[in-house]
C-alpha cells in the first residue's frame, strides 16, 4: 500500500467516526427490541422466564461481538448477534474487493435468525451492516422461509405480509429500490443444485449508499423495525395452530434445504468458517433439529 | 482432442473390458452381501420384514445406477449404491485431471453409508471404485464415525477393531500400504473450520494400481468383505446397549459435524451436487436426524 492510499483510508475512518457510532447505536437498539419481542412471546403465559443467553467473543485481529441465543417453547432456536470487527481486510472477504484500494476495513452489523417450533410459523433471517474501507457503504436484508410445502409460494399469507412490510420500509426512500432489492434476494437465496429458492424471499441489498447518510440510517432503521413488527404478527397468528408429526417431518425436511444453502452457498457462512471466525456465532443460523 | 489421444483412449477402454466387468461384478456381489447383512440384523427377532427399497436412475450423458435405501429399527438410515457412469469427463471431475490426456471416462463404484439408531453404534462409510480414462486405476476406503464423545478417540474398542480389520485387508498385498492409506484417511476426513476429524478414521486410497490387476481385485474384495464382517460385529456388540436422551443429543450433535464435512469438504458430494448428479443418491449420505 502506498502512502496516499493509506492516508485516504485513515481519513475515511476519521470522517465516518460519527456515522460508525450511529450505525452501532441503531444496530444495538434494534437488537434490544428484537430480543425483547421474542422474550415477550416466549413468556406470554408462564412464570418461567425464558431468556436469551449472552456470550461475548473477541476477534483475533481486531474487534469482537456479542451473541445472544435462545432456546424456547415457541421459538425453538433464535440467534441475535452484534459484531464490530476491524483490522486487516482478510483476502476474499468482500466480493467487491477488486475495486477496494485498501487492505484495511471496519465493519459492524446485526444478524438475526429465528427457527420457530410450530411448523406453521416460518423461519426468518435479517441482517444489517455498515462497512468501511477506503469507501463506505451499507448492506443487509430480510427474508422469510416457510417450512411447509403449502406455504412455500408467493400466495402464502405470511409471505404477502412480509413482502408488503419490506416494500413499505423502502417506499419512503427514493434510493431504496424495492423491486431491485426483492430480485436480489430471490437471486441470492437460491439452492443451485436443487434449482429452488431457500424460502419465499424478502429484500437484499449490498454496497448501498445514498446521497445522505442520515437518510440511509432512517432506512436501515425502518427495515429493522418493520421486520420485527411484521414477524411478531406472523408468529402470533400461527403459533397456536395445531400440528402433527407429518407437519414436523415436513419442517425438518425443509430445514435440511436451509442447511444445504448455508453450508454450501452462503458467502458469509463460508467466508467466516474458512477464515477462522467465531464458529458458534456463524453456525447459530443452522436449525436446531433437521432431517434428511 | 487429437486422433492419437482418441485412439489411446479407445484402446484402453477395449483393453480393460474384462477388468471393468470384473470390477462391476465384485461391487455387485459386495452390495448384495452388505444389504443382506443389514437386513438380517434389522429383522433378527421380528416377522415384520424391513427391506432396502430399490431405485434406479439414469445419468444424462451416459450410464446410471441403483440406489438401495433402508430406514429401520436398528439402522436408522442406510444407503448402498452402485453406479456405472461414462461419457464426456465433466470439468473438475478428477483432482488429477491435469495429468489426464482425455476428455472421456468410465467409472464404476459402490458406496455405503450407515447411520444406526443406537448412539453407541458408530456410523460407517465405505466405497470402492474403478476409473478408466487414458489410464485406469482404483480408489476407495472405509472409515468409522463414532457419535459419542467418549468413543471418538483411538482407544475406542470399535475403532481398534475397525483399524485392525483394515490393516488385515492390506497385509497380504505388499502394494497396499496400510500406514499410508490410514494417514490419507485422517487427512481427508478433516473438518478444517473445526480443526477436528469427522470420525476415527480407517483407510483411504486413490489413483491406486499395482503390477497385477487380478491382485488389485483380490484386495478390493478383501476391503469390502472385512468391512462388512467387522461392522456387523460392531453393530451386534453395541445395538442392545441402553441409551438415554443425552446420548441421543450427543449423537445428533456429532451428526451435525458429519453434515458440515459432507456439504463443505467432501469432493464427491460437492462435485456431484454442483454438476447435476443424482441428488437423492448423493445426499443419502446425510444422517436422518441432526441437530445444531
XYZ file of C-alpha atoms in Angstrom:
584
model
C 0.000 0.000 0.000
C 1.401 3.424 -0.837
C 1.182 6.472 1.392
C -1.673 8.154 -0.434
C -3.921 5.126 -0.164
C -3.093 4.742 3.473
C -3.948 8.373 4.094
C -7.223 8.116 2.169
C -8.140 5.148 4.281
C -7.239 6.806 7.558
C -9.138 9.923 6.615
C -12.233 7.942 5.784
C -12.186 6.141 9.110
C -11.886 9.532 10.796
C -14.588 11.141 8.646
C -17.012 8.297 9.262
C -16.452 8.240 13.002
C -19.827 9.773 13.862
C -21.659 7.622 11.324
C -19.973 4.495 12.561
C -21.151 5.263 16.081
C -24.631 5.968 14.760
C -24.738 2.632 12.906
C -23.656 0.757 16.018
C -26.272 2.506 18.085
C -29.039 1.680 15.579
C -27.990 -1.981 15.476
C -27.868 -2.162 19.272
C -31.274 -0.601 19.687
C -32.770 -2.961 17.064
C -31.105 -5.881 18.817
C -32.740 -4.930 22.112
C -36.139 -4.507 20.511
C -35.914 -7.853 18.683
C -34.730 -9.761 21.763
C -37.425 -8.173 23.918
C -40.126 -9.056 21.415
C -39.033 -12.684 21.252
C -38.742 -12.969 25.046
C -42.206 -11.454 25.474
C -43.719 -14.012 23.099
C -41.775 -16.836 24.772
C -43.073 -15.899 28.221
C -46.633 -14.858 27.325
C -48.439 -17.179 29.747
C -45.801 -18.556 32.035
C -43.873 -17.579 35.124
C -40.874 -19.496 33.873
C -38.623 -16.851 32.421
C -37.071 -17.950 29.146
C -34.295 -15.537 28.212
C -31.528 -15.046 25.694
C -28.119 -16.182 26.899
C -25.335 -13.688 26.266
C -21.865 -14.617 25.014
C -19.143 -12.172 24.133
C -16.263 -13.028 21.858
C -13.131 -11.252 20.674
C -11.731 -11.427 17.205
C -8.058 -12.090 16.736
C -7.038 -9.165 14.550
C -9.482 -6.639 15.962
C -12.944 -6.261 17.393
C -15.466 -8.799 18.528
C -19.120 -9.243 19.206
C -21.969 -10.376 21.354
C -24.050 -13.458 20.555
C -27.492 -13.760 22.069
C -29.080 -17.184 21.825
C -32.413 -18.519 22.945
C -33.975 -21.986 23.014
C -37.609 -21.656 23.896
C -41.082 -23.124 23.670
C -42.405 -21.034 20.797
C -39.039 -20.265 19.281
C -37.049 -23.483 19.067
C -33.829 -21.583 18.351
C -33.034 -17.909 17.881
C -29.729 -16.121 17.435
C -29.372 -12.333 17.549
C -25.821 -11.171 17.056
C -23.982 -7.854 17.081
C -20.414 -7.570 15.906
C -17.919 -4.833 15.161
C -14.698 -6.025 13.601
C -11.768 -4.180 12.062
C -8.131 -4.507 11.068
C -6.510 -6.071 8.059
C -9.021 -6.988 5.367
C -8.958 -10.798 5.001
C -8.401 -11.987 1.447
C -11.679 -12.641 -0.317
C -13.715 -11.014 2.452
C -15.580 -8.792 0.048
C -16.909 -9.753 -3.329
C -16.066 -6.292 -4.466
C -12.593 -6.193 -3.066
C -11.138 -5.881 -6.535
C -12.370 -2.323 -6.511
C -11.178 -1.634 -2.976
C -7.848 0.122 -2.808
C -7.105 -0.708 0.780
C -6.119 -3.666 2.862
C -7.873 -2.431 5.989
C -11.513 -2.413 6.967
C -14.081 -1.697 9.648
C -17.411 -3.483 9.723
C -20.331 -3.551 12.092
C -23.613 -5.392 11.874
C -26.576 -7.137 13.359
C -27.793 -10.563 12.288
C -30.951 -12.342 13.343
C -32.069 -15.917 12.696
C -35.242 -17.428 14.143
C -36.360 -21.052 13.836
C -39.770 -21.462 15.488
C -41.064 -24.764 16.836
C -44.534 -24.764 15.266
C -44.119 -25.790 11.593
C -46.775 -23.241 10.607
C -44.524 -20.373 11.735
C -41.912 -19.619 9.052
C -38.237 -19.195 9.888
C -36.788 -15.765 9.333
C -33.436 -14.082 8.780
C -32.449 -10.407 8.909
C -29.165 -8.596 8.848
C -27.912 -5.042 8.512
C -24.311 -3.892 8.246
C -22.050 -0.900 7.660
C -18.683 -1.449 6.028
C -15.773 0.999 5.755
C -12.653 0.575 3.647
C -11.436 3.480 1.541
C -15.116 3.808 0.767
C -18.098 3.086 2.996
C -21.450 1.509 2.372
C -24.378 -0.393 3.854
C -25.762 -3.844 3.202
C -28.406 -6.147 4.537
C -31.818 -7.592 4.032
C -34.517 -9.779 5.465
C -36.126 -12.927 4.123
C -38.781 -15.415 5.129
C -38.534 -19.217 4.950
C -41.827 -21.083 5.410
C -41.135 -24.726 6.278
C -44.334 -26.283 4.952
C -44.717 -27.040 1.277
C -48.170 -25.468 1.157
C -46.723 -22.175 2.391
C -43.646 -22.063 0.186
C -45.127 -19.878 -2.546
C -45.862 -16.246 -3.252
C -49.570 -16.617 -2.384
C -48.824 -17.530 1.208
C -50.470 -15.019 3.570
C -47.348 -14.582 5.700
C -45.178 -14.132 2.646
C -47.515 -11.466 1.261
C -47.450 -9.693 4.636
C -43.673 -9.872 4.843
C -43.121 -8.568 1.308
C -45.582 -5.757 1.937
C -43.732 -4.810 5.108
C -40.399 -4.664 3.288
C -41.965 -2.704 0.450
C -43.225 -0.173 2.958
C -39.784 0.096 4.566
C -38.440 1.070 1.143
C -41.230 3.297 -0.146
C -40.326 6.492 1.677
C -36.796 6.428 0.324
C -36.441 7.002 -3.414
C -32.961 5.444 -3.284
C -34.314 2.185 -1.845
C -35.314 0.323 -4.996
C -37.724 -2.282 -3.633
C -38.124 -4.245 -6.862
C -34.387 -4.489 -7.323
C -33.829 -5.450 -3.680
C -36.537 -8.115 -3.922
C -34.986 -9.568 -7.096
C -31.541 -9.573 -5.427
C -32.999 -11.608 -2.596
C -34.522 -14.253 -4.865
C -31.266 -14.496 -6.771
C -29.096 -14.787 -3.677
C -31.122 -17.313 -1.640
C -31.177 -19.886 -4.415
C -30.110 -23.506 -3.840
C -28.357 -24.145 -7.125
C -28.148 -27.950 -7.003
C -31.886 -28.202 -6.262
C -32.860 -25.352 -8.549
C -35.143 -23.975 -5.838
C -35.236 -20.952 -3.544
C -34.373 -21.316 0.142
C -37.576 -19.563 1.091
C -40.115 -17.095 -0.255
C -37.818 -14.091 -0.301
C -37.789 -10.559 1.021
C -35.159 -7.925 0.258
C -31.387 -7.988 -0.092
C -29.042 -5.076 -0.804
C -25.293 -4.572 -0.745
C -22.780 -1.859 -1.492
C -25.586 0.558 -0.884
C -25.282 4.278 -0.128
C -27.453 7.267 -0.996
C -26.628 10.967 -1.149
C -27.395 11.453 2.518
C -26.095 9.100 5.166
C -28.734 10.312 7.622
C -31.422 9.002 5.232
C -29.622 5.698 4.916
C -29.804 5.319 8.667
C -33.522 6.080 8.680
C -33.964 3.430 6.004
C -31.933 0.777 7.872
C -33.899 1.554 10.996
C -37.204 1.162 9.150
C -36.131 -2.193 7.692
C -35.256 -3.440 11.180
C -38.394 -2.096 12.798
C -40.748 -3.295 10.072
C -39.028 -6.665 10.177
C -39.688 -7.322 13.853
C -43.155 -5.764 13.849
C -44.294 -7.955 10.959
C -42.542 -11.090 12.115
C -44.157 -10.749 15.548
C -47.522 -10.577 13.798
C -46.637 -13.702 11.761
C -45.626 -15.611 14.893
C -48.753 -14.626 16.820
C -51.124 -15.584 14.025
C -49.576 -19.052 13.559
C -48.109 -20.189 16.886
C -51.313 -21.741 18.178
C -52.141 -23.695 15.040
C -52.342 -27.424 15.659
C -49.658 -29.512 14.047
C -48.870 -33.227 13.870
C -45.868 -35.462 13.132
C -46.303 -35.038 9.387
C -46.052 -31.249 9.682
C -42.984 -31.653 11.871
C -41.294 -34.026 9.383
C -42.007 -31.582 6.570
C -40.474 -28.783 8.645
C -37.338 -30.839 9.407
C -37.099 -31.748 5.734
C -37.124 -28.119 4.549
C -34.738 -27.191 7.343
C -32.356 -29.567 5.552
C -32.580 -27.323 2.489
C -31.757 -24.390 4.757
C -28.609 -26.160 5.941
C -27.632 -27.080 2.389
C -27.858 -23.430 1.361
C -25.994 -22.043 4.359
C -23.118 -24.548 4.280
C -22.735 -24.636 0.510
C -23.623 -21.188 -0.820
C -23.953 -18.532 1.879
C -20.969 -16.259 1.380
C -20.907 -15.009 4.963
C -21.012 -18.503 6.438
C -18.356 -19.933 4.149
C -16.050 -16.971 4.498
C -16.478 -16.888 8.266
C -15.851 -20.597 8.744
C -12.946 -20.875 6.366
C -11.084 -17.913 7.825
C -11.414 -18.738 11.494
C -14.441 -16.683 12.513
C -16.493 -17.410 15.623
C -17.916 -20.855 14.724
C -20.727 -20.885 17.284
C -21.916 -17.474 16.231
C -21.708 -18.240 12.498
C -23.408 -21.628 12.749
C -26.099 -20.421 15.114
C -28.000 -19.842 11.869
C -28.423 -23.610 11.443
C -31.775 -25.036 12.529
C -31.926 -26.905 15.856
C -33.227 -30.226 14.500
C -33.010 -31.231 10.849
C -33.689 -34.334 8.833
C -32.598 -35.790 5.517
C -8.677 -33.892 -28.703
C -6.371 -35.161 -31.457
C -6.651 -38.555 -33.143
C -3.817 -40.201 -31.234
C -5.326 -39.376 -27.877
C -8.681 -40.583 -29.002
C -7.156 -43.846 -30.183
C -5.234 -44.366 -26.926
C -8.428 -43.821 -25.026
C -10.485 -46.152 -27.148
C -7.841 -48.843 -26.935
C -7.740 -48.611 -23.161
C -11.489 -48.978 -22.846
C -11.237 -52.050 -25.056
C -8.250 -53.480 -23.185
C -9.913 -53.012 -19.816
C -13.201 -54.552 -20.900
C -12.719 -57.768 -18.915
C -11.447 -55.908 -15.860
C -14.307 -53.452 -15.976
C -16.764 -56.348 -15.944
C -14.847 -57.940 -13.090
C -14.947 -54.721 -11.046
C -18.694 -54.381 -11.573
C -19.232 -57.986 -10.572
C -17.172 -57.551 -7.360
C -19.091 -54.387 -6.436
C -22.419 -56.087 -7.094
C -21.539 -59.106 -5.033
C -20.339 -56.884 -2.142
C -23.526 -54.847 -2.420
C -25.640 -57.988 -2.061
C -23.626 -59.193 0.919
C -23.814 -55.812 2.668
C -27.547 -55.392 2.080
C -28.249 -58.962 3.224
C -26.217 -58.458 6.396
C -28.061 -55.252 7.271
C -31.469 -56.785 6.522
C -30.626 -59.818 8.675
C -29.719 -57.591 11.615
C -32.830 -55.451 11.073
C -35.119 -58.486 11.112
C -33.377 -60.564 13.793
C -36.387 -61.048 16.071
C -39.377 -59.897 14.124
C -41.757 -61.130 11.473
C -42.030 -57.646 10.049
C -39.723 -57.667 7.094
C -37.697 -54.458 6.851
C -36.023 -54.308 3.457
C -33.989 -51.991 1.278
C -36.000 -50.072 -1.267
C -34.553 -50.121 -4.767
C -34.380 -47.090 -7.064
C -32.733 -46.996 -10.454
C -31.582 -43.812 -12.093
C -30.063 -42.905 -15.436
C -27.361 -40.337 -15.954
C -27.761 -37.784 -18.701
C -24.548 -38.265 -20.645
C -24.185 -41.982 -20.043
C -24.757 -44.701 -17.508
C -26.681 -44.745 -14.291
C -27.037 -46.606 -11.077
C -29.096 -48.324 -8.452
C -29.717 -46.800 -5.021
C -30.730 -49.076 -2.182
C -32.070 -47.331 0.902
C -33.295 -48.623 4.214
C -34.927 -46.990 7.232
C -35.052 -49.490 10.027
C -35.185 -50.082 13.762
C -31.512 -50.813 14.335
C -30.244 -48.912 11.345
C -31.926 -45.518 11.263
C -30.754 -44.898 7.704
C -28.589 -46.859 5.296
C -27.701 -46.236 1.677
C -25.941 -48.788 -0.516
C -25.367 -47.570 -4.036
C -23.937 -48.995 -7.234
C -23.226 -46.811 -10.224
C -21.509 -47.115 -13.581
C -21.182 -43.878 -15.494
C -19.307 -42.916 -18.627
C -19.069 -40.384 -21.411
C -17.513 -36.971 -21.517
C -15.358 -36.242 -18.470
C -17.001 -33.342 -16.583
C -14.654 -30.438 -15.890
C -13.079 -30.769 -12.467
C -14.348 -34.313 -12.009
C -10.922 -35.632 -11.109
C -8.369 -33.904 -8.938
C -5.748 -35.402 -11.158
C -7.340 -34.421 -14.413
C -4.422 -32.179 -15.274
C -2.482 -35.348 -15.951
C -5.297 -36.975 -17.885
C -4.969 -36.634 -21.629
C -8.518 -37.429 -22.444
C -11.918 -35.895 -22.155
C -13.741 -39.188 -21.804
C -14.096 -41.541 -18.867
C -15.689 -44.668 -17.493
C -16.249 -45.132 -13.764
C -17.944 -47.735 -11.643
C -18.263 -47.982 -7.904
C -20.067 -48.981 -4.754
C -20.741 -46.637 -1.855
C -22.145 -47.497 1.545
C -23.276 -45.212 4.373
C -24.881 -46.462 7.565
C -26.311 -44.304 10.366
C -27.503 -46.558 13.196
C -30.174 -45.557 15.703
C -28.408 -46.535 18.932
C -25.856 -43.774 19.679
C -23.392 -46.437 20.858
C -23.183 -47.876 17.346
C -20.840 -45.774 15.208
C -21.780 -44.624 11.725
C -19.736 -46.040 8.886
C -18.833 -45.255 5.293
C -17.204 -47.407 2.619
C -16.640 -47.009 -1.066
C -14.699 -48.724 -3.839
C -14.345 -47.589 -7.422
C -12.602 -48.263 -10.736
C -11.900 -45.379 -13.061
C -10.795 -45.504 -16.691
C -9.604 -42.592 -18.798
C -6.485 -42.967 -20.932
C -5.186 -44.690 -17.808
C -7.082 -46.787 -15.287
C -6.942 -47.065 -11.524
C -8.805 -47.931 -8.341
C -9.838 -45.872 -5.360
C -11.796 -46.246 -2.187
C -11.675 -46.693 1.522
C -13.674 -47.217 4.655
C -13.938 -45.143 7.807
C -15.733 -45.211 11.125
C -17.538 -42.311 12.827
C -18.471 -42.886 16.471
C -21.147 -40.398 17.529
C -20.417 -40.267 21.262
C -17.604 -38.105 22.575
C -16.275 -40.913 24.769
C -15.838 -43.109 21.687
C -14.295 -40.529 19.397
C -10.664 -41.484 20.037
C -8.112 -44.086 19.010
C -8.587 -46.120 22.202
C -12.206 -46.862 21.415
C -12.750 -50.645 21.172
C -14.722 -50.411 17.935
C -12.163 -48.124 16.382
C -9.347 -50.516 17.288
C -11.318 -53.411 15.797
C -12.056 -51.463 12.621
C -8.461 -50.346 12.100
C -7.252 -53.896 12.715
C -9.699 -55.204 10.144
C -8.493 -52.723 7.533
C -4.861 -53.491 8.381
C -5.574 -57.172 7.782
C -7.231 -56.418 4.440
C -3.996 -54.729 3.393
C -1.418 -57.059 4.896
C -1.452 -59.786 2.238
C -0.785 -57.266 -0.504
C 2.667 -55.657 -0.486
C 1.321 -52.865 -2.693
C -1.413 -51.954 -0.178
C 0.470 -49.594 2.122
C -1.714 -49.645 5.229
C 0.079 -46.853 7.085
C -0.113 -44.570 4.089
C -3.782 -45.414 3.480
C -4.584 -44.765 7.143
C -2.806 -41.401 7.067
C -4.653 -40.471 3.837
C -7.916 -41.174 5.613
C -7.136 -38.946 8.610
C -6.038 -36.194 6.265
C -9.098 -36.414 4.037
C -11.862 -36.650 6.665
C -10.798 -33.492 8.447
C -13.252 -30.675 9.230
C -10.985 -27.701 8.602
C -13.051 -24.974 10.281
C -13.348 -27.053 13.478
C -9.832 -28.453 13.287
C -11.166 -31.908 14.091
C -11.582 -35.226 12.278
C -15.013 -36.340 11.101
C -14.544 -39.674 12.836
C -11.829 -42.041 13.995
C -10.548 -42.993 10.565
C -9.861 -46.123 8.584
C -8.220 -46.272 5.169
C -8.422 -44.148 2.033
C -6.633 -44.674 -1.272
C -6.901 -43.151 -4.723
C -5.210 -43.443 -8.105
C -4.129 -46.859 -6.987
C -2.921 -49.720 -9.223
C -0.391 -52.499 -8.679
C 1.528 -54.621 -11.210
C -1.270 -57.164 -11.392
C -4.878 -56.153 -11.772
C -6.020 -59.559 -10.531
C -4.318 -58.824 -7.192
C -5.952 -55.405 -7.048
C -9.338 -57.076 -7.340
C -8.500 -59.503 -4.535
C -7.504 -56.535 -2.401
C -10.702 -54.555 -3.148
C -12.731 -57.660 -2.380
C -10.929 -58.126 0.947
C -11.528 -54.493 1.928
C -15.238 -54.882 1.208
C -15.553 -58.237 2.964
C -13.559 -57.215 6.022
C -15.564 -54.017 6.183
C -18.950 -55.710 6.446
C -17.703 -58.575 8.651
C -16.226 -56.156 11.179
C -19.017 -53.612 11.025
C -21.566 -56.395 11.661
C -19.566 -57.344 14.751
C -19.545 -53.674 15.875
C -23.310 -53.373 15.414
C -24.048 -56.602 17.282
C -21.864 -55.737 20.257
C -23.440 -52.266 20.708
C -27.009 -52.372 19.460
C -28.508 -53.552 22.735
C -26.720 -51.025 24.933
C -29.110 -48.806 26.838
C -29.150 -45.178 25.858
C -30.969 -42.059 27.034
C -31.854 -38.594 25.694
C -28.389 -37.266 26.485
C -26.744 -39.958 24.348
C -29.200 -39.196 21.574
C -28.489 -35.439 21.720
C -24.763 -36.123 21.595
C -25.297 -38.351 18.556
C -27.385 -35.701 16.774
C -24.734 -33.111 17.628
C -21.882 -35.114 16.069
C -24.086 -35.936 13.093
C -24.057 -32.162 12.546
C -20.283 -32.356 12.143
C -20.836 -35.130 9.618
C -23.132 -32.859 7.593
C -20.692 -29.959 7.820
C -17.935 -32.155 6.387
C -20.026 -33.669 3.615
C -21.580 -30.410 2.407
C -18.450 -28.284 2.759
C -15.458 -30.517 2.041
C -16.382 -33.889 0.549
C -15.184 -33.745 -3.033
C -17.597 -36.359 -4.303
C -20.616 -34.663 -2.735
C -19.725 -31.177 -3.912
C -18.815 -32.276 -7.401
C -21.918 -34.425 -7.708
C -24.290 -31.717 -6.481
C -22.768 -28.880 -8.438
C -22.750 -30.749 -11.741
C -26.244 -32.155 -11.669
C -25.693 -35.645 -10.274
C -28.469 -37.702 -8.694
C -29.247 -35.541 -5.633
C -31.108 -38.205 -3.644
C -28.337 -40.713 -4.119
C -25.555 -38.217 -3.296
C -27.277 -36.804 -0.226
C -28.355 -40.193 1.084
C -25.044 -39.952 2.975
C -26.551 -37.296 5.237
C -27.780 -38.525 8.628
C -31.555 -38.928 9.111
C -31.912 -36.574 12.090
C -29.345 -33.945 13.014
C -29.103 -31.100 15.489
C -27.158 -27.871 15.820
